[in-house]
Short mmCIF file of C-alpha atoms and ligand atoms in Angstrom, two decimals:
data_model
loop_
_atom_site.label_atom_id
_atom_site.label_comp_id
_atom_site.label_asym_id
_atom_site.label_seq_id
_atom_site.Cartn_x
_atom_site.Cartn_y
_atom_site.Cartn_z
CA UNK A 19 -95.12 237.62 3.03
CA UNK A 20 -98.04 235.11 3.36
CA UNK A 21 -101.34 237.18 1.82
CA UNK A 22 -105.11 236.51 4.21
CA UNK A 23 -106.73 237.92 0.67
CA UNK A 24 -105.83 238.81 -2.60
CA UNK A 25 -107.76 241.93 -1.62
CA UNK A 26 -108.75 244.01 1.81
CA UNK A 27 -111.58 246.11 0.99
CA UNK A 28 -112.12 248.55 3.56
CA UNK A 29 -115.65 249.69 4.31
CA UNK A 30 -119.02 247.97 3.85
CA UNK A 31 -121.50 250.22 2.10
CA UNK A 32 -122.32 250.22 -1.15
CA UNK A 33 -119.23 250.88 -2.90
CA UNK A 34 -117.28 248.77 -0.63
CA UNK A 35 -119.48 245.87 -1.50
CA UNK A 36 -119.93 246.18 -4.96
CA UNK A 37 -115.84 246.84 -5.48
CA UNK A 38 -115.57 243.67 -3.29
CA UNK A 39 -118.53 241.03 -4.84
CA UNK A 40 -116.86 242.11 -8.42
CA UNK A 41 -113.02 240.79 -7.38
CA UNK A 42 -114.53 237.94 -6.18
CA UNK A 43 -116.75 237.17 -8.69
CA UNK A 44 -113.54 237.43 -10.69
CA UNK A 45 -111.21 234.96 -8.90
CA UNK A 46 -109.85 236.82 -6.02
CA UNK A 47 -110.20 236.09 -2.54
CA UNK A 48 -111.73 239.19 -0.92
CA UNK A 49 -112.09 240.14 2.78
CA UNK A 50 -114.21 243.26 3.85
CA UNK A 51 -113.44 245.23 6.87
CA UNK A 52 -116.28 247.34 8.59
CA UNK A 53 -117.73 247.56 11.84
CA UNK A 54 -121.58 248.73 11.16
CA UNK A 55 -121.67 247.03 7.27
CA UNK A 56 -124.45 249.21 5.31
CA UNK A 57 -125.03 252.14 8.26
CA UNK A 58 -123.00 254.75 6.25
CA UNK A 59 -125.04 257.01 3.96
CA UNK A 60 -126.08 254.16 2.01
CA UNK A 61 -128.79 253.56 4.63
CA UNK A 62 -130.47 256.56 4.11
CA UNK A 63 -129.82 256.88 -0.07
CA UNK A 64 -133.26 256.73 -1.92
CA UNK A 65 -131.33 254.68 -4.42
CA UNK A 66 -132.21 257.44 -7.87
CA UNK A 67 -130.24 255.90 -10.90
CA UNK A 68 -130.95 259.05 -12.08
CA UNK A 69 -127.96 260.50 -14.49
CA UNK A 70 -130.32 262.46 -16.59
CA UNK A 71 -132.54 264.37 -13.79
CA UNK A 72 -129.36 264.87 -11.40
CA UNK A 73 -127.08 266.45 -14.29
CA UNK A 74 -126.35 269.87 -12.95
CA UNK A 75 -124.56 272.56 -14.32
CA UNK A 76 -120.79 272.69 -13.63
CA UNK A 77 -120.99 268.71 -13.15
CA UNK A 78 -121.19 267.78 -16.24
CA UNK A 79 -117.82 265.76 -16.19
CA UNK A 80 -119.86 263.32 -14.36
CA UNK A 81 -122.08 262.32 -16.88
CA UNK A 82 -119.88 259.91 -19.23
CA UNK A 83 -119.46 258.12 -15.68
CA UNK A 84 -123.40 258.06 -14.23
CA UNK A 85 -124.45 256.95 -17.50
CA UNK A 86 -121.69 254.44 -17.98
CA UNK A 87 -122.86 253.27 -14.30
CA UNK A 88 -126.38 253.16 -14.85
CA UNK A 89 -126.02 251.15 -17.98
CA UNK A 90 -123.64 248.72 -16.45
CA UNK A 91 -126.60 247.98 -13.48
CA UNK A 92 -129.15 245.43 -15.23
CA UNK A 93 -125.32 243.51 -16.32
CA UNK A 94 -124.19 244.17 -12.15
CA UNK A 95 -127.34 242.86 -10.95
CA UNK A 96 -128.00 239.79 -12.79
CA UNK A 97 -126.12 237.19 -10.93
CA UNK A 98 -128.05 238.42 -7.98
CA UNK A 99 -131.39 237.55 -9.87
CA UNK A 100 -129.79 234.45 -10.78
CA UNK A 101 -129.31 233.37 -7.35
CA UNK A 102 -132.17 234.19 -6.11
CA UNK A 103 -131.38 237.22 -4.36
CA UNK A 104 -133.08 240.12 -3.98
CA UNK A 105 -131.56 243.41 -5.86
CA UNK A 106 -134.24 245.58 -5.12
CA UNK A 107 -133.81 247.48 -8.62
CA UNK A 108 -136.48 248.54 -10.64
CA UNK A 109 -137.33 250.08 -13.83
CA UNK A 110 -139.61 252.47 -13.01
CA UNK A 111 -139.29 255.84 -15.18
CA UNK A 112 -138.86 259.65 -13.67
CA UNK A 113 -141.26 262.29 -13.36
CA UNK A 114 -139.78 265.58 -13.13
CA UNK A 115 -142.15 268.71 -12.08
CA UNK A 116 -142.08 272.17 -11.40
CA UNK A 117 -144.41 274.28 -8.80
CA UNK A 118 -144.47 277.68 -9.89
CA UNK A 119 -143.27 279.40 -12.78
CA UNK A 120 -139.48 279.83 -11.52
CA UNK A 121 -139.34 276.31 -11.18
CA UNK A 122 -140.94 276.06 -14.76
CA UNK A 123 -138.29 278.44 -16.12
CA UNK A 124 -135.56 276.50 -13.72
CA UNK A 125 -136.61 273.31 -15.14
CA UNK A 126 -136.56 274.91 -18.63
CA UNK A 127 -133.02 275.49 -18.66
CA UNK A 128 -132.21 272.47 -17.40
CA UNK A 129 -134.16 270.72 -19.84
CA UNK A 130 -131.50 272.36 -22.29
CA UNK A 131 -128.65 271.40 -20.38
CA UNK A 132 -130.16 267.63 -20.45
CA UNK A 133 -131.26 267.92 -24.36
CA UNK A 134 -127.70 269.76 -25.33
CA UNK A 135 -125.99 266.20 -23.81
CA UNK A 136 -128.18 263.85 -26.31
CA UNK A 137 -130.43 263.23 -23.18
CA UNK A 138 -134.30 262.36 -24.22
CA UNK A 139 -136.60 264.23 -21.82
CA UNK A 140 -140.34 264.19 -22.89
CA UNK A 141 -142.35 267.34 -21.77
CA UNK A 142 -145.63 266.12 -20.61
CA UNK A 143 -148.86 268.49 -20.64
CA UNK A 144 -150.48 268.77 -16.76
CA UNK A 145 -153.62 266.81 -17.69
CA UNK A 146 -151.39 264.05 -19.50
CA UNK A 147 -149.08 263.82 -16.14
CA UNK A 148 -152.52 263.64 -14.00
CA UNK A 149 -153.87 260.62 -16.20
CA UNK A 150 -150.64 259.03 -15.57
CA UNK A 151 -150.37 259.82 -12.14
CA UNK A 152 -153.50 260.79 -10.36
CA UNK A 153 -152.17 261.79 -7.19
CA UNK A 154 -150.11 264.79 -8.30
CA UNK A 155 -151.57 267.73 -7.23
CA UNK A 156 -153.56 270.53 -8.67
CA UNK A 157 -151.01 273.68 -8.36
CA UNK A 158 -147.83 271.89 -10.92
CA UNK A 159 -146.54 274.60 -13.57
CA UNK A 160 -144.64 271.91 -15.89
CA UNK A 161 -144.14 268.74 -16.07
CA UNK A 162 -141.55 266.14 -18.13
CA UNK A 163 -141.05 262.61 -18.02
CA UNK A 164 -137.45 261.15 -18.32
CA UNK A 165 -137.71 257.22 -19.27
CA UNK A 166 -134.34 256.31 -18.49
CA UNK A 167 -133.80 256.77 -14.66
CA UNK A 168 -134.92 254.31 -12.67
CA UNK A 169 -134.08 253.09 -8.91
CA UNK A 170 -132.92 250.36 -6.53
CA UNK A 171 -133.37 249.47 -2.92
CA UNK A 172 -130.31 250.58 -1.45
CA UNK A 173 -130.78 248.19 1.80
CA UNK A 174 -132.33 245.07 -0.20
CA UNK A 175 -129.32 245.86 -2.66
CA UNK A 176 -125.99 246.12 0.24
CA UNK A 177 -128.15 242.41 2.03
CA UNK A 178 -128.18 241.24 -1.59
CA UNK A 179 -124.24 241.79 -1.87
CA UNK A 180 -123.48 240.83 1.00
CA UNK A 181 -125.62 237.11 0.68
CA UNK A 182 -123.54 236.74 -2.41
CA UNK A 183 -120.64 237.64 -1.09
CA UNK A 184 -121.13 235.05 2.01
CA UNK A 185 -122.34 232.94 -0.58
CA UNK A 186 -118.37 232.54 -2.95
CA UNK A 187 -116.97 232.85 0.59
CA UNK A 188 -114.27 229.67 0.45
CA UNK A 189 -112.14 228.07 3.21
CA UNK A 190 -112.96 230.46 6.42
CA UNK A 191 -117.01 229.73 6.41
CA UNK A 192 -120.11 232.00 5.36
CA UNK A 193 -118.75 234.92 7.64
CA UNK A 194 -114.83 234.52 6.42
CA UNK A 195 -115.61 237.53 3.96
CA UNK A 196 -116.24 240.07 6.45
CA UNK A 197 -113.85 241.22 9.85
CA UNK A 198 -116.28 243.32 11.73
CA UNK A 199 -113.85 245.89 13.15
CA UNK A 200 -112.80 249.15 12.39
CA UNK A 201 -109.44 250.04 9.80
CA UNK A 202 -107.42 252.23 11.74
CA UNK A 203 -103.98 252.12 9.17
CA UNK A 204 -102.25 251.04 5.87
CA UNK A 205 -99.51 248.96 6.17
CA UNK A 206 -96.24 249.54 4.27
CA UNK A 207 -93.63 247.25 2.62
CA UNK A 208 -91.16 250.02 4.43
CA UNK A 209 -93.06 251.14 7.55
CA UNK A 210 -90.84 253.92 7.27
CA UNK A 211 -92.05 254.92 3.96
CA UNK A 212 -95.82 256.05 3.42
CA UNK A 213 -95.50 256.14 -0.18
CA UNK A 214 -93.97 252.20 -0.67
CA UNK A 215 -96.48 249.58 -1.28
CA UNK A 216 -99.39 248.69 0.30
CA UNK A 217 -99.38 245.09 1.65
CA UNK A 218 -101.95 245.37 4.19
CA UNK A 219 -104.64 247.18 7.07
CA UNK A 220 -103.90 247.49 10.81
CA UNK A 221 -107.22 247.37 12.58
CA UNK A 222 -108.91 248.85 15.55
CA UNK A 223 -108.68 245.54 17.09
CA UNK A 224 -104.67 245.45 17.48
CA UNK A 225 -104.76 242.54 14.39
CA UNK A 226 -104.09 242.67 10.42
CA UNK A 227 -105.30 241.84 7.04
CA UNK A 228 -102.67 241.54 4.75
CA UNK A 229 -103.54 241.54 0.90
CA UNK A 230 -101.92 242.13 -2.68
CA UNK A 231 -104.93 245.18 -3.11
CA UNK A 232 -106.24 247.33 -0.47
CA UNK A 233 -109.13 249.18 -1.29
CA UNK A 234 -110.12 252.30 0.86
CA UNK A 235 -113.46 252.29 0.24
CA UNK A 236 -115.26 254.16 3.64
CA UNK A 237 -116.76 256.56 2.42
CA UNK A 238 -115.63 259.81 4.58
CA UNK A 239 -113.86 257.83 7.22
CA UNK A 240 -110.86 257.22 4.28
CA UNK A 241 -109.76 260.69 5.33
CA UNK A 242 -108.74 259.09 8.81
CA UNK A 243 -107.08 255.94 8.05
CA UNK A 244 -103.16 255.98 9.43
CA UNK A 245 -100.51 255.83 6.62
CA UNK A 246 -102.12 257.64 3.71
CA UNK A 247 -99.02 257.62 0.92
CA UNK A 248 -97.48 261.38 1.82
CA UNK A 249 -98.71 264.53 0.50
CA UNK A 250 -102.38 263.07 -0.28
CA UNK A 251 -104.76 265.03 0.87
CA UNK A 252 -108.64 263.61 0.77
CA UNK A 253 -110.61 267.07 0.92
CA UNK A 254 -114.33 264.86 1.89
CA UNK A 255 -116.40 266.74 3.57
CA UNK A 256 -120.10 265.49 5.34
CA UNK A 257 -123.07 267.26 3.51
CA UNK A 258 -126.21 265.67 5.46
CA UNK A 259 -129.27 264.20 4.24
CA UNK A 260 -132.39 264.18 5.94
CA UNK A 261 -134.84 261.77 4.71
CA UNK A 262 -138.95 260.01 5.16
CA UNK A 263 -140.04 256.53 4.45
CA UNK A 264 -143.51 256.78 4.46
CA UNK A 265 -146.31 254.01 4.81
CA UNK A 266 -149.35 254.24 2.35
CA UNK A 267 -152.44 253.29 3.63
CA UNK A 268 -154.02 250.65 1.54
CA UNK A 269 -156.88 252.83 -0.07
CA UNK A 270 -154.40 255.01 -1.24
CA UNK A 271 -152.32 252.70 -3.29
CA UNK A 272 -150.29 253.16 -5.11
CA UNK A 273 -149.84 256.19 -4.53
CA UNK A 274 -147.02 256.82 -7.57
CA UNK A 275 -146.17 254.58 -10.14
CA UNK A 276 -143.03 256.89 -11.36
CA UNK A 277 -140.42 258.69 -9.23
CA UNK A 278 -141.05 262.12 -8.76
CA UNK A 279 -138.90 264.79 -8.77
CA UNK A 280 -140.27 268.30 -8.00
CA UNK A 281 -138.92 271.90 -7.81
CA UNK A 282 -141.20 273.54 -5.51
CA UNK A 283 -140.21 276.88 -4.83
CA UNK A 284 -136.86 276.64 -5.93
CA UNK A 285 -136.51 273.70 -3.45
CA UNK A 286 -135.62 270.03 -4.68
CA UNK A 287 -137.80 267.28 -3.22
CA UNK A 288 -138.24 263.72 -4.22
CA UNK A 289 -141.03 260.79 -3.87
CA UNK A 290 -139.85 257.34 -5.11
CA UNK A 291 -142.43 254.60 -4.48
CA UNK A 292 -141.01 251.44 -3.57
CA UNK A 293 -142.53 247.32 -4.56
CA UNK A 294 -143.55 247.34 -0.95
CA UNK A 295 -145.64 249.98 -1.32
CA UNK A 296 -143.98 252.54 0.96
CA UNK A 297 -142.42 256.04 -0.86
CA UNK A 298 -138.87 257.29 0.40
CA UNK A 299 -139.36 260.71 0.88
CA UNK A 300 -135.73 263.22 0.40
CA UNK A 301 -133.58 264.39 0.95
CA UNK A 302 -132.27 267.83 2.31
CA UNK A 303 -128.87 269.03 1.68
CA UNK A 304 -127.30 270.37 5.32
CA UNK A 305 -123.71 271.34 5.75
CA UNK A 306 -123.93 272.71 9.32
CA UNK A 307 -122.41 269.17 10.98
CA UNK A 308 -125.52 267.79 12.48
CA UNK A 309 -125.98 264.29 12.50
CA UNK A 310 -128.96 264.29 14.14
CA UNK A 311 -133.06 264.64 11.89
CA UNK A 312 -133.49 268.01 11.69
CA UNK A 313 -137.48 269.37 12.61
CA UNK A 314 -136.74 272.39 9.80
CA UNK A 315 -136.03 269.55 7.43
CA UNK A 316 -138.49 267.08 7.87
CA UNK A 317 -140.75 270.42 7.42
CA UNK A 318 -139.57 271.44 4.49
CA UNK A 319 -139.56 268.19 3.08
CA UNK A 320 -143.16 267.85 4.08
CA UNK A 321 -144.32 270.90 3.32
CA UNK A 322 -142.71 270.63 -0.52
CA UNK A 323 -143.82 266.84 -0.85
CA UNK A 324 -147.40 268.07 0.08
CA UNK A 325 -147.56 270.57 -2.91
CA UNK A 326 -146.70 267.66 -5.42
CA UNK A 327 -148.99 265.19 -3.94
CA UNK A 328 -151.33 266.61 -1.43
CA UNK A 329 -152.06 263.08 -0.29
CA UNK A 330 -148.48 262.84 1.50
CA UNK A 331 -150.48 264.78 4.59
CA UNK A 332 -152.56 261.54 4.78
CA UNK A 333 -149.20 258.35 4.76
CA UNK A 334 -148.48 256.90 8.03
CA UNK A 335 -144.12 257.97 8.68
CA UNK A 336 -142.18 255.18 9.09
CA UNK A 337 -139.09 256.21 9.95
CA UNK A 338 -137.28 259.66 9.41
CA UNK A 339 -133.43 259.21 8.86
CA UNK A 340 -130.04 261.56 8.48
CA UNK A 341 -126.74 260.29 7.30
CA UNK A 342 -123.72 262.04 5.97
CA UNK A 343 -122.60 261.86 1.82
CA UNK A 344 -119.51 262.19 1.17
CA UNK A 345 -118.87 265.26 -0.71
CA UNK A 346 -115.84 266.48 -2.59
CA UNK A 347 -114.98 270.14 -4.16
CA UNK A 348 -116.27 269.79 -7.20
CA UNK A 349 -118.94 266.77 -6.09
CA UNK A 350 -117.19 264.11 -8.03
CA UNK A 351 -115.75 260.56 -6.16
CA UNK A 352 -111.90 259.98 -5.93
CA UNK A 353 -111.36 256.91 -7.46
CA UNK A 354 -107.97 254.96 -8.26
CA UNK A 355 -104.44 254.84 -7.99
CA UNK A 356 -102.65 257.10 -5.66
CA UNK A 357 -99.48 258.62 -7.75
CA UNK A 358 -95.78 258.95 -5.83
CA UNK A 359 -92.37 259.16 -7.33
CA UNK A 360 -93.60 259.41 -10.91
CA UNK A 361 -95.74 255.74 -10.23
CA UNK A 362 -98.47 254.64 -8.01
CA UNK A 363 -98.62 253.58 -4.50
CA UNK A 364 -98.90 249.74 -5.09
CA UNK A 365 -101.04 247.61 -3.67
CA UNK A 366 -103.20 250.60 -2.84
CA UNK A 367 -106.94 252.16 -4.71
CA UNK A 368 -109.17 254.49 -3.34
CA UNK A 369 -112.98 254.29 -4.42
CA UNK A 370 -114.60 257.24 -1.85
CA UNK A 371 -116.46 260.73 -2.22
CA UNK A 372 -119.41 259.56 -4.08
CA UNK A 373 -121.09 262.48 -2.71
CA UNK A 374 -125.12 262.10 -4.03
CA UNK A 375 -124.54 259.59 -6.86
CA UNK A 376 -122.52 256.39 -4.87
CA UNK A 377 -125.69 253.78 -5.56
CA UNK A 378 -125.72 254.79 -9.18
CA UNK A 379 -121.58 254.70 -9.34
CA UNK A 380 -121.48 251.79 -7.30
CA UNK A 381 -121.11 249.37 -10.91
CA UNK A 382 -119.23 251.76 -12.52
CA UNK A 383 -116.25 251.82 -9.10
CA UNK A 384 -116.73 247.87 -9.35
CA UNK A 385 -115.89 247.58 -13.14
CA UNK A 386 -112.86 250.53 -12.51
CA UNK A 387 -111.53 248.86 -9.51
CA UNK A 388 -111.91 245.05 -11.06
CA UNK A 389 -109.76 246.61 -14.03
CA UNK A 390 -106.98 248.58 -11.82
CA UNK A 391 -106.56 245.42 -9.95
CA UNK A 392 -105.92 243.41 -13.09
CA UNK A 393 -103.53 246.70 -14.83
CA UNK A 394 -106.08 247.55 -16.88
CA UNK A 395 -106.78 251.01 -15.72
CA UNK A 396 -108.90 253.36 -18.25
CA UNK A 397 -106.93 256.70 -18.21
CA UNK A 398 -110.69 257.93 -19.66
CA UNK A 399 -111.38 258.02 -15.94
CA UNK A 400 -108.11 259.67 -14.72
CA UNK A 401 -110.15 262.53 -13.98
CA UNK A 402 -111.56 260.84 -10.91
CA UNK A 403 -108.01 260.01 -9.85
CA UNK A 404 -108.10 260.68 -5.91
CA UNK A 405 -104.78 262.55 -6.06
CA UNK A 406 -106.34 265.54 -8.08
CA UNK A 407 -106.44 267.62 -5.02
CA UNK A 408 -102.81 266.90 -4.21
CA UNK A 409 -100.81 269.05 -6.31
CA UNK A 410 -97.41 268.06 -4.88
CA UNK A 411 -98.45 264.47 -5.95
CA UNK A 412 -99.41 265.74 -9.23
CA UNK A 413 -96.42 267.64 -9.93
CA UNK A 414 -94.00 264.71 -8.39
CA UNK A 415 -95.65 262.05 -10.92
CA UNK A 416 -95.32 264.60 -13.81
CA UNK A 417 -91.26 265.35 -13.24
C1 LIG B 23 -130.35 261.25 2.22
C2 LIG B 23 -129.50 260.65 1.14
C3 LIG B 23 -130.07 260.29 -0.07
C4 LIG B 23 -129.28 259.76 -1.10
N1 LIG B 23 -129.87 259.37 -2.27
C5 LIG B 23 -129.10 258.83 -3.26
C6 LIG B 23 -129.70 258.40 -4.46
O1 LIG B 23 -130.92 258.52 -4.65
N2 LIG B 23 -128.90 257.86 -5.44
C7 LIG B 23 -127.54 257.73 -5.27
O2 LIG B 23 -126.85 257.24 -6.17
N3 LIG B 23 -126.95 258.13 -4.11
C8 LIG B 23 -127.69 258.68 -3.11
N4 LIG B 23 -127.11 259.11 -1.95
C9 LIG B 23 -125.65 259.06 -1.86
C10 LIG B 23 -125.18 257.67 -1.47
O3 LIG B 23 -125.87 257.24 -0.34
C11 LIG B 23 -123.68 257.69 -1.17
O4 LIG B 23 -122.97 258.30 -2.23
C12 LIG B 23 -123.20 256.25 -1.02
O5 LIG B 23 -123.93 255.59 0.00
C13 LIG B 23 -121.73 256.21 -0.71
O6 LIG B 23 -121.43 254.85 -0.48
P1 LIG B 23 -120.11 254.41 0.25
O7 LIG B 23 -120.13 252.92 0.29
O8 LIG B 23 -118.97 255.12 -0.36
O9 LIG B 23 -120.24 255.05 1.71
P2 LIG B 23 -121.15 254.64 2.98
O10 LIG B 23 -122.46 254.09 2.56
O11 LIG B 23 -121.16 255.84 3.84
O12 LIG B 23 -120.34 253.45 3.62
C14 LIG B 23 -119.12 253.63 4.26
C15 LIG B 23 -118.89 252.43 5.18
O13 LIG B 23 -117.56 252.52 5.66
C16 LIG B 23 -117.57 252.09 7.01
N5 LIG B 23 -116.38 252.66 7.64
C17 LIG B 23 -116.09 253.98 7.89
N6 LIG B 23 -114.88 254.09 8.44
C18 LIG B 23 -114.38 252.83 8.52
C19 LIG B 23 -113.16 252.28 8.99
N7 LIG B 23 -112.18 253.06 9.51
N8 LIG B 23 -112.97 250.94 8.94
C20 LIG B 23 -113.92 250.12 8.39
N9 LIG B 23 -115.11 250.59 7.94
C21 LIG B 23 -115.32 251.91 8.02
C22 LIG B 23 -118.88 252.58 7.58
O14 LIG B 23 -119.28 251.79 8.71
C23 LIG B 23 -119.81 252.39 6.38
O15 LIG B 23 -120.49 251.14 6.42
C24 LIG B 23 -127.88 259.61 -0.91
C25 LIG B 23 -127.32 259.94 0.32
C26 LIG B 23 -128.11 260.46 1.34
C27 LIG B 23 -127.49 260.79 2.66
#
C-alpha cells in the first residue's frame, strides 16, 4: 500500500511535536494531525524542568525518566538555537520555600526524599535567600535552593518545533507537515482485526493518512480514537490547572531571578519569571471537570503567591488560563508499544498521560519513540508501557 509518511503523528502539543521534529530530523517523512496545534495543556504548562523539586513520594519510578529528560534538553534544543529559532529554555536555578513551620517540616522530609536519590539541594538561611532575591517576603520559615531545575517557554518552544518542522518539510510545501483536522480512527491491515497492524488514521474530515508508524500522541483525546488494538484500556483522566501570567511593572523588575516554589500552608504555588519579564503564576490541581478559570483558584493562587512575594498584589494580570493534564493512576505517561498475541500491535506507539511533567518528558518520549521506530526499544522503560493497565493484554503477551 502506497505510504503519505513514514510516520502519522497524531496530536500537536508538545509531545506530539517533539516525537515528530525527532523522526524527521532522523530521515523520516513525518505528517502531524491536529486541529488546534499547541491549545492542549501545553498552553497553559509553566514549562518547570524540575525533576528534583517535583519528586514526590510514591513517584519515584519517575525519576530515572525526568532526569534522563531534563538532561537530554540542552542536546533537544540545540538545532533550534542553531537555526535561529527561538526555544525559550533557560537555565535559571529553583528556589524552593516554605511558609510556616508545617511547610518547613513538609519540606524537610522531602528534602530527604530528594537527598536519599543522590539529588543536591542546598538549604539556604532566610537572609541569604533575601540577598539573592529581594522580593521574597518577610513571613518564609525555610528556604533551599536546587541548581539543577530550570525552565522553558512552553509556547516559544511548540512555535519553535513547529518552524523547524515546516522548515525539513520536503515535497508538499512549508504546511505539508501538518493536516489540521481531527483523528477520529486507526486503520488496520485487517479492518476486521483491531489488534493487526497499524497502517494508517481515518480523520474527522472523511480522508486518511497512511504511514509505516502511527503515533497517538493527544494527550487525553488518545482515549477516543476508533480502533484501539482490543482489550487496551487508556485509564487518562483530566486533572485541571488553573494558571496567571502576570505583567511586572517596570520599577519592579525583575521581580525574581530564580523560580520559586513555595509551600504556603500546605498549599503548592509557583512563580517562574520569564526573559520577557512577565512571571507565570500556577497552577491549581482541580479534578471536579471544569474547564472553565475557577474564582476559588485564581484566589488561592493569589492569596499563596502574595505570602512569598508580597509584591505580586502590585503586577498588572495578563491573562488567567485553565487546561486539562493528562493524568494516569499512578501519574506516570503511557508510552510505547501496545502488546497483542504475545507481540506488539505494529505500526502502532502511544506517547500520552504525561500528567504534570509532559514539557520536561517531551525529549525523553522523542529519544524513546525515535528508538521504537528504528527496533531499538529500551525495555529499561517498559514500565511506561501503555498496556500496564490492561491486564488481559499483559497476560496474553506473557502466555
Ligand atoms: C496549569 C498547568 C501547568 C503545567 N506546568 C508544567 C510544568 O511546569 N512542567 C511540565 O513538564 N509540565 C507541566 N504541565 C503538564 C504539561 O502541560 C502536559 O503534561 C503536556 O502539555 C502534555 O503534552 P501533550 O502534547 O501530551 O498534550 P497536549 O498539550 O494536551 O496536546 C494534545 C494535542 O492533541 C490534540 N488532539 C486531541 N485530540 C485529537 C485528535 N483526535 N486528533 C488530532 N489532535 C488531537 C489537541 O488539539 C492538542 O493540541 C502543566 C499543565 C498544566 C495544565
Amino acid at each position: 500500500m502506497a505510504r503519505d509518511a513514514d510516520v502519522a503523528v497524531v496530536g500537536a502539543g508538545i509531545v506530539g511535536l517533539a516525537i515528530a521534529w525527532e523522526a524527521a530530523r532522523a530521515g523520516r517523512s513525518v505528517v502531524v494531525i491536529d486541529p488546534e496545534p499547541g491549545s492542549g495543556a501545553t498552553f497553559a504548562a509553566a514549562g518547570m524542568l524540575a525533576p528534583v523539586s517535583e519528586l514526590h513520594y510514591q513517584e519515584e519510578d519517575l525519576l530515572g525518566l525526568t532526569l534522563a529528560s531534563a538532561a537530554l534538553y540542552p542536546e533537544f534544543i540545540a538545532p533550534l538555537a542553531a537555526a535561529g529559532v527561538a526555544s525559550g529554555f533557560r537555565p535559571t536555578g529553583t528556589l524552593v520555600v516554605g511558609a510556616d513551620a508545617a511547610d518547613r517540616q513538609a519540606l524537610a522530609d522531602l528534602r530527604q526524599l530528594q537527598l536519599r536519590h543522590g539529588r543536591g539541594v542546598e538549604p539556604l538561611g532566610l537572609r541569604q535567600v533575601r540577598g539573592q532575591e529581594p522580593m521574597l517576603g518577610p513571613q518564609l520559615s525555610c528556604a533551599s535552593s536546587i541548581e539543577q531545575d530550570h525552565q522553558v517557554d512552553p509556547r516559544i518552544l511548540a512555535a519553535g518545533l513547529q518552524a523547524a518542522l515546516a522548515g525539513s518539510a520536503t515535497g508538499k510545501g512549508r504546511d505539508g507537515w501538518l493536516l489540521r483536522d481531527r483523528a477520529a480512527r486507526l486503520l488496520h491491515a485487517d479492518p476486521s482485526d483491531a489488534s493487526s497492524a497499524v497502517t494508517g488514521v481515518g480523520l474527522a474530515g472523511g480522508t486518511a493518512v497512511r504511514a509505516g508508524e502511527v503515533v497517538l500522541a493527544n494527550g487525553l483525546g488518545a482515549a477516543g480514537i476508533g480502533g484501539l488494538p482490543e482489550g487496551l484500556r487508556l485509564p487518562l483522566r483530566p486533572v485541571h490547572g488553573d494558571i496567571l501570567r502576570l505583567r511586572v511593572p517596570a520599577p519592579l523588575r525583575p521581580l525574581l531571578t530564580a523560580t520559586v516554589r513555595g509551600l504556603v500552608r500546605g498549599l503548592p504555588v509557583y512563580l517562574v519569571p520569564r526573559e520577557d519579564g512577565t512571571v507565570v503564576l500556577g497552577a491549581t490541581q482541580r479534578e471536579d471537570g471544569s474547564a472553565e478559570v475557577s474564582a476559588g483558584g485564581v484566589y488561592q493562587l493569589l492569596r499563596d503567591a502574595q505570602v512569598l512575594v508580597p509584591a505580586v498584589a502590585e503586577l498588572e494580570l495578563g491573562e488567567a488560563t485553565a487546561r486539562a493534564r493528562p493524568g494516569t493512576p499512578d501519574n506516570a505517561p503511557l508510552l510505547g508499544r501496545v502488546a497483542a498475541g504475545g507481540t506488539c500491535v505494529p505500526g502502532l506507539i502511544l506517547a500520552t498521560g504525561f500528567f504534570r511533567h509532559g514539557v520536561l518528558l517531551a525529549p525523553a518520549a522523542a529519544r524513546i519513540c525515535r528508538l521504537l521506530m528504528g527496533g531499538r526499544g529500551d525495555p529499561g522503560w517498559d514500565r511506561f508501557r501503555p498496556d500496564r493497565f490492561s491486564p488481559s493484554l499483559i497476560e496474553k503477551s506473557l502466555m
